[in-house]
Amino acid sequence: LGGSGLGHNPEELFAVGYAACYLGAMRFAAASEKLGAVPDNATVNAHVGIGPRSDGGFGLKVRLVVTLPGVERAVAEKIVERGHFICPYSNATKGNIEVVTELA
């Protein structure tokens, strides 16, 4: 959007914050709701895109790619779901931007 291209852009910083917060929220949900444990090697990669909106201006899109190695699929899906309930980023973006979560 006219920047120099040097350094980090706001979308990258949002992605890092969202990924870290969401991972913490999944850990909290898993422990507090006795869903099991989120493994130490779990990851969340957030991909944030920016582009024009149909009604004008610009908007964001988020894709969260979650890995929970060794966690049974049904349990992992519940942890992913409950992570969104806990995560402040998920609550702030709900209904405002498209957020897609993929369980790898």
Tab-separated table of N, CA and C in Angstrom:
chain	number	residue	atom	x	y	z
A	1	LEU	N	0.821	-1.194	0.000
A	1	LEU	CA	0.000	0.000	0.000
A	1	LEU	C	0.864	1.258	0.000
A	2	GLY	N	2.014	1.167	-0.638
A	2	GLY	CA	2.859	2.353	-0.774
A	2	GLY	C	4.025	2.428	0.185
A	3	GLY	N	4.213	1.407	1.015
A	3	GLY	CA	5.349	1.417	1.942
A	3	GLY	C	6.643	1.111	1.210
A	4	SER	N	7.739	1.211	1.922
A	4	SER	CA	9.056	0.993	1.330
A	4	SER	C	9.348	-0.488	1.083
A	5	GLY	N	8.626	-1.379	1.748
A	5	GLY	CA	8.894	-2.809	1.624
A	5	GLY	C	9.969	-3.282	2.588
A	6	LEU	N	10.563	-2.371	3.325
A	6	LEU	CA	11.579	-2.723	4.315
A	6	LEU	C	10.914	-3.001	5.656
A	7	GLY	N	11.441	-3.942	6.384
A	7	GLY	CA	10.909	-4.253	7.709
A	7	GLY	C	9.646	-5.082	7.631
A	8	HIS	N	8.969	-5.163	8.744
A	8	HIS	CA	7.754	-5.970	8.838
A	8	HIS	C	6.534	-5.099	8.594
A	9	ASN	N	5.506	-5.724	8.046
A	9	ASN	CA	4.271	-4.981	7.820
A	9	ASN	C	3.253	-5.337	8.907
A	10	PRO	N	2.194	-4.564	9.032
A	10	PRO	CA	1.203	-4.818	10.083
A	10	PRO	C	0.562	-6.193	9.997
A	11	GLU	N	0.381	-6.720	8.791
A	11	GLU	CA	-0.229	-8.038	8.639
A	11	GLU	C	0.655	-9.132	9.225
A	12	GLU	N	1.969	-9.013	9.042
A	12	GLU	CA	2.896	-9.988	9.636
A	12	GLU	C	2.828	-9.930	11.157
A	13	LEU	N	2.783	-8.731	11.703
A	13	LEU	CA	2.736	-8.579	13.157
A	13	LEU	C	1.420	-9.118	13.711
A	14	PHE	N	0.324	-8.876	13.011
A	14	PHE	CA	-0.973	-9.416	13.419
A	14	PHE	C	-0.932	-10.942	13.399
A	15	ALA	N	-0.317	-11.506	12.359
A	15	ALA	CA	-0.214	-12.964	12.232
A	15	ALA	C	0.570	-13.561	13.400
A	16	VAL	N	1.680	-12.955	13.754
A	16	VAL	CA	2.499	-13.467	14.866
A	16	VAL	C	1.717	-13.399	16.175
A	17	GLY	N	1.058	-12.273	16.413
A	17	GLY	CA	0.277	-12.122	17.639
A	17	GLY	C	-0.871	-13.106	17.714
A	18	TYR	N	-1.594	-13.263	16.604
A	18	TYR	CA	-2.749	-14.163	16.578
A	18	TYR	C	-2.291	-15.602	16.805
A	19	ALA	N	-1.247	-16.025	16.106
A	19	ALA	CA	-0.757	-17.403	16.239
A	19	ALA	C	-0.347	-17.708	17.677
A	20	ALA	N	0.409	-16.808	18.284
A	20	ALA	CA	0.876	-17.029	19.656
A	20	ALA	C	-0.293	-17.060	20.637
A	21	CYS	N	-1.213	-16.138	20.476
A	21	CYS	CA	-2.362	-16.061	21.373
A	21	CYS	C	-3.251	-17.295	21.227
A	22	TYR	N	-3.491	-17.709	19.996
A	22	TYR	CA	-4.361	-18.848	19.749
A	22	TYR	C	-3.761	-20.145	20.295
A	23	LEU	N	-2.449	-20.312	20.155
A	23	LEU	CA	-1.794	-21.492	20.718
A	23	LEU	C	-1.965	-21.506	22.235
A	24	GLY	N	-1.759	-20.365	22.865
A	24	GLY	CA	-1.960	-20.270	24.313
A	24	GLY	C	-3.402	-20.543	24.709
A	25	ALA	N	-4.343	-20.069	23.898
A	25	ALA	CA	-5.758	-20.291	24.182
A	25	ALA	C	-6.106	-21.775	24.071
A	26	MET	N	-5.532	-22.466	23.089
A	26	MET	CA	-5.776	-23.908	22.974
A	26	MET	C	-5.212	-24.639	24.181
A	27	ARG	N	-4.020	-24.245	24.633
A	27	ARG	CA	-3.433	-24.876	25.825
A	27	ARG	C	-4.337	-24.654	27.043
A	28	PHE	N	-4.811	-23.429	27.199
A	28	PHE	CA	-5.682	-23.096	28.320
A	28	PHE	C	-6.978	-23.899	28.250
A	29	ALA	N	-7.605	-23.936	27.077
A	29	ALA	CA	-8.862	-24.667	26.905
A	29	ALA	C	-8.677	-26.149	27.182
A	30	ALA	N	-7.613	-26.730	26.646
A	30	ALA	CA	-7.363	-28.162	26.837
A	30	ALA	C	-7.198	-28.499	28.312
A	31	ALA	N	-6.441	-27.671	29.024
A	31	ALA	CA	-6.197	-27.940	30.442
A	31	ALA	C	-7.432	-27.661	31.294
A	32	SER	N	-8.054	-26.513	31.110
A	32	SER	CA	-9.171	-26.122	31.979
A	32	SER	C	-10.427	-26.936	31.717
A	33	GLU	N	-10.593	-27.427	30.481
A	33	GLU	CA	-11.774	-28.210	30.148
A	33	GLU	C	-11.479	-29.710	30.122
A	34	LYS	N	-10.267	-30.070	30.579
A	34	LYS	CA	-9.839	-31.469	30.685
A	34	LYS	C	-10.034	-32.234	29.373
A	35	LEU	N	-9.569	-31.596	28.283
A	35	LEU	CA	-9.658	-32.213	26.955
A	35	LEU	C	-8.417	-33.018	26.614
A	36	GLY	N	-7.413	-32.944	27.450
A	36	GLY	CA	-6.123	-33.561	27.169
A	36	GLY	C	-5.069	-32.474	27.181
A	37	ALA	N	-3.919	-32.786	26.625
A	37	ALA	CA	-2.819	-31.829	26.624
A	37	ALA	C	-2.465	-31.439	25.200
A	38	VAL	N	-2.096	-30.185	25.032
A	38	VAL	CA	-1.538	-29.718	23.762
A	38	VAL	C	-0.048	-30.015	23.837
A	39	PRO	N	0.483	-30.792	22.906
A	39	PRO	CA	1.894	-31.177	22.982
A	39	PRO	C	2.836	-29.979	22.842
A	40	ASP	N	4.029	-30.140	23.406
A	40	ASP	CA	5.037	-29.079	23.347
A	40	ASP	C	5.405	-28.704	21.917
A	41	ASN	N	5.295	-29.648	20.983
A	41	ASN	CA	5.676	-29.381	19.599
A	41	ASN	C	4.488	-28.970	18.722
A	42	ALA	N	3.368	-28.593	19.355
A	42	ALA	CA	2.218	-28.085	18.609
A	42	ALA	C	2.586	-26.747	17.966
A	43	THR	N	1.979	-26.465	16.821
A	43	THR	CA	2.243	-25.198	16.137
A	43	THR	C	0.950	-24.589	15.620
A	44	VAL	N	0.995	-23.267	15.497
A	44	VAL	CA	-0.050	-22.518	14.803
A	44	VAL	C	0.672	-21.570	13.861
A	45	ASN	N	0.402	-21.713	12.578
A	45	ASN	CA	0.935	-20.787	11.578
A	45	ASN	C	-0.227	-19.944	11.079
A	46	ALA	N	-0.108	-18.643	11.254
A	46	ALA	CA	-1.160	-17.729	10.817
A	46	ALA	C	-0.728	-17.058	9.521
A	47	HIS	N	-1.616	-17.089	8.556
A	47	HIS	CA	-1.385	-16.435	7.263
A	47	HIS	C	-2.424	-15.331	7.150
A	48	VAL	N	-1.959	-14.092	7.088
A	48	VAL	CA	-2.860	-12.947	7.031
A	48	VAL	C	-2.691	-12.265	5.684
A	49	GLY	N	-3.794	-12.094	4.994
A	49	GLY	CA	-3.792	-11.412	3.712
A	49	GLY	C	-4.594	-10.131	3.793
A	50	ILE	N	-4.300	-9.218	2.898
A	50	ILE	CA	-5.016	-7.955	2.821
A	50	ILE	C	-5.445	-7.740	1.380
A	51	GLY	N	-6.610	-7.183	1.218
A	51	GLY	CA	-7.088	-6.926	-0.134
A	51	GLY	C	-8.326	-6.052	-0.122
A	52	PRO	N	-8.751	-5.638	-1.302
A	52	PRO	CA	-9.922	-4.756	-1.392
A	52	PRO	C	-11.205	-5.482	-0.996
A	53	ARG	N	-12.110	-4.735	-0.396
A	53	ARG	CA	-13.434	-5.253	-0.046
A	53	ARG	C	-14.421	-4.845	-1.136
A	54	SER	N	-15.466	-5.626	-1.303
A	54	SER	CA	-16.454	-5.337	-2.343
A	54	SER	C	-17.175	-4.013	-2.110
A	55	ASP	N	-17.297	-3.597	-0.847
A	55	ASP	CA	-17.981	-2.339	-0.548
A	55	ASP	C	-17.030	-1.159	-0.376
A	56	GLY	N	-15.766	-1.363	-0.738
A	56	GLY	CA	-14.765	-0.301	-0.652
A	56	GLY	C	-13.799	-0.506	0.489
A	57	GLY	N	-12.682	0.155	0.409
A	57	GLY	CA	-11.660	0.017	1.433
A	57	GLY	C	-10.939	-1.319	1.328
A	58	PHE	N	-10.244	-1.662	2.384
A	58	PHE	CA	-9.470	-2.894	2.417
A	58	PHE	C	-9.882	-3.738	3.619
A	59	GLY	N	-9.671	-5.029	3.505
A	59	GLY	CA	-9.995	-5.948	4.586
A	59	GLY	C	-8.930	-7.013	4.729
A	60	LEU	N	-9.015	-7.750	5.808
A	60	LEU	CA	-8.073	-8.822	6.112
A	60	LEU	C	-8.757	-10.174	5.988
A	61	LYS	N	-7.948	-11.194	5.724
A	61	LYS	CA	-8.360	-12.596	5.762
A	61	LYS	C	-7.294	-13.333	6.555
A	62	VAL	N	-7.711	-14.305	7.345
A	62	VAL	CA	-6.771	-15.073	8.163
A	62	VAL	C	-6.984	-16.560	7.905
A	63	ARG	N	-5.869	-17.271	7.774
A	63	ARG	CA	-5.892	-18.739	7.713
A	63	ARG	C	-4.955	-19.233	8.796
A	64	LEU	N	-5.481	-19.981	9.754
A	64	LEU	CA	-4.683	-20.569	10.829
A	64	LEU	C	-4.476	-22.042	10.515
A	65	VAL	N	-3.226	-22.463	10.461
A	65	VAL	CA	-2.898	-23.864	10.225
A	65	VAL	C	-2.345	-24.419	11.536
A	66	VAL	N	-3.071	-25.372	12.107
A	66	VAL	CA	-2.764	-25.912	13.433
A	66	VAL	C	-2.244	-27.336	13.295
A	67	THR	N	-1.153	-27.631	13.988
A	67	THR	CA	-0.684	-29.012	14.102
A	67	THR	C	-0.656	-29.391	15.582
A	68	LEU	N	-1.245	-30.526	15.880
A	68	LEU	CA	-1.261	-31.068	17.235
A	68	LEU	C	-0.782	-32.518	17.161
A	69	PRO	N	0.539	-32.717	16.991
A	69	PRO	CA	1.080	-34.064	16.806
A	69	PRO	C	0.717	-35.000	17.954
A	70	GLY	N	0.259	-36.191	17.581
A	70	GLY	CA	-0.037	-37.213	18.573
A	70	GLY	C	-1.393	-37.084	19.239
A	71	VAL	N	-2.166	-36.056	18.887
A	71	VAL	CA	-3.484	-35.875	19.494
A	71	VAL	C	-4.530	-36.486	18.567
A	72	GLU	N	-5.378	-37.324	19.132
A	72	GLU	CA	-6.447	-37.957	18.362
A	72	GLU	C	-7.289	-36.882	17.658
A	73	ARG	N	-7.668	-37.133	16.412
A	73	ARG	CA	-8.338	-36.131	15.565
A	73	ARG	C	-9.570	-35.513	16.234
A	74	ALA	N	-10.436	-36.314	16.814
A	74	ALA	CA	-11.652	-35.796	17.446
A	74	ALA	C	-11.316	-34.864	18.613
A	75	VAL	N	-10.313	-35.231	19.388
A	75	VAL	CA	-9.879	-34.397	20.515
A	75	VAL	C	-9.252	-33.106	19.981
A	76	ALA	N	-8.420	-33.231	18.960
A	76	ALA	CA	-7.774	-32.052	18.364
A	76	ALA	C	-8.826	-31.081	17.832
A	77	GLU	N	-9.857	-31.594	17.190
A	77	GLU	CA	-10.915	-30.728	16.663
A	77	GLU	C	-11.622	-29.968	17.780
A	78	LYS	N	-11.844	-30.623	18.897
A	78	LYS	CA	-12.487	-29.959	20.047
A	78	LYS	C	-11.572	-28.891	20.627
A	79	ILE	N	-10.279	-29.189	20.735
A	79	ILE	CA	-9.316	-28.207	21.250
A	79	ILE	C	-9.261	-26.989	20.336
A	80	VAL	N	-9.236	-27.221	19.032
A	80	VAL	CA	-9.220	-26.121	18.054
A	80	VAL	C	-10.477	-25.262	18.210
A	81	GLU	N	-11.622	-25.900	18.328
A	81	GLU	CA	-12.892	-25.184	18.496
A	81	GLU	C	-12.891	-24.345	19.771
A	82	ARG	N	-12.501	-24.951	20.873
A	82	ARG	CA	-12.519	-24.249	22.161
A	82	ARG	C	-11.443	-23.163	22.222
A	83	GLY	N	-10.361	-23.337	21.472
A	83	GLY	CA	-9.341	-22.289	21.399
A	83	GLY	C	-9.919	-20.988	20.871
A	84	HIS	N	-10.800	-21.086	19.883
A	84	HIS	CA	-11.428	-19.881	19.330
A	84	HIS	C	-12.336	-19.214	20.355
A	85	PHE	N	-12.973	-19.999	21.203
A	85	PHE	CA	-13.843	-19.441	22.243
A	85	PHE	C	-13.025	-18.635	23.260
A	86	ILE	N	-11.815	-19.081	23.549
A	86	ILE	CA	-10.963	-18.460	24.564
A	86	ILE	C	-10.151	-17.292	23.995
A	87	CYS	N	-9.639	-17.415	22.776
A	87	CYS	CA	-8.664	-16.478	22.207
A	87	CYS	C	-9.236	-15.068	21.989
A	88	PRO	N	-8.611	-14.053	22.563
A	88	PRO	CA	-9.063	-12.677	22.350
A	88	PRO	C	-9.025	-12.248	20.879
A	89	TYR	N	-8.052	-12.732	20.117
A	89	TYR	CA	-7.998	-12.390	18.691
A	89	TYR	C	-9.204	-12.976	17.967
A	90	SER	N	-9.542	-14.217	18.282
A	90	SER	CA	-10.707	-14.844	17.651
A	90	SER	C	-11.984	-14.102	18.012
A	91	ASN	N	-12.092	-13.692	19.259
A	91	ASN	CA	-13.281	-12.963	19.688
A	91	ASN	C	-13.352	-11.573	19.048
A	92	ALA	N	-12.215	-10.934	18.878
A	92	ALA	CA	-12.190	-9.600	18.271
A	92	ALA	C	-12.521	-9.640	16.781
A	93	THR	N	-12.128	-10.720	16.109
A	93	THR	CA	-12.331	-10.790	14.667
A	93	THR	C	-13.648	-11.452	14.274
A	94	LYS	N	-14.312	-12.118	15.209
A	94	LYS	CA	-15.543	-12.865	14.901
A	94	LYS	C	-16.574	-11.934	14.253
A	95	GLY	N	-16.997	-12.287	13.049
A	95	GLY	CA	-17.981	-11.494	12.340
A	95	GLY	C	-17.412	-10.285	11.621
A	96	ASN	N	-16.122	-10.028	11.801
A	96	ASN	CA	-15.493	-8.860	11.183
A	96	ASN	C	-14.624	-9.221	9.984
A	97	ILE	N	-13.907	-10.328	10.100
A	97	ILE	CA	-13.051	-10.782	9.002
A	97	ILE	C	-13.181	-12.291	8.870
A	98	GLU	N	-12.840	-12.787	7.708
A	98	GLU	CA	-12.874	-14.226	7.470
A	98	GLU	C	-11.686	-14.881	8.162
A	99	VAL	N	-11.967	-15.867	9.016
A	99	VAL	CA	-10.919	-16.653	9.675
A	99	VAL	C	-11.211	-18.115	9.379
A	100	VAL	N	-10.267	-18.775	8.722
A	100	VAL	CA	-10.383	-20.191	8.399
A	100	VAL	C	-9.329	-20.931	9.211
A	101	THR	N	-9.731	-22.022	9.861
A	101	THR	CA	-8.790	-22.810	10.642
A	101	THR	C	-8.652	-24.184	9.995
A	102	GLU	N	-7.411	-24.583	9.766
A	102	GLU	CA	-7.107	-25.903	9.198
A	102	GLU	C	-6.355	-26.708	10.241
A	103	LEU	N	-6.820	-27.920	10.479
A	103	LEU	CA	-6.119	-28.833	11.381
A	103	LEU	C	-5.299	-29.760	10.505
A	104	ALA	N	-3.991	-29.575	10.529
A	104	ALA	CA	-3.099	-30.358	9.664
A	104	ALA	C	-2.840	-31.735	10.234
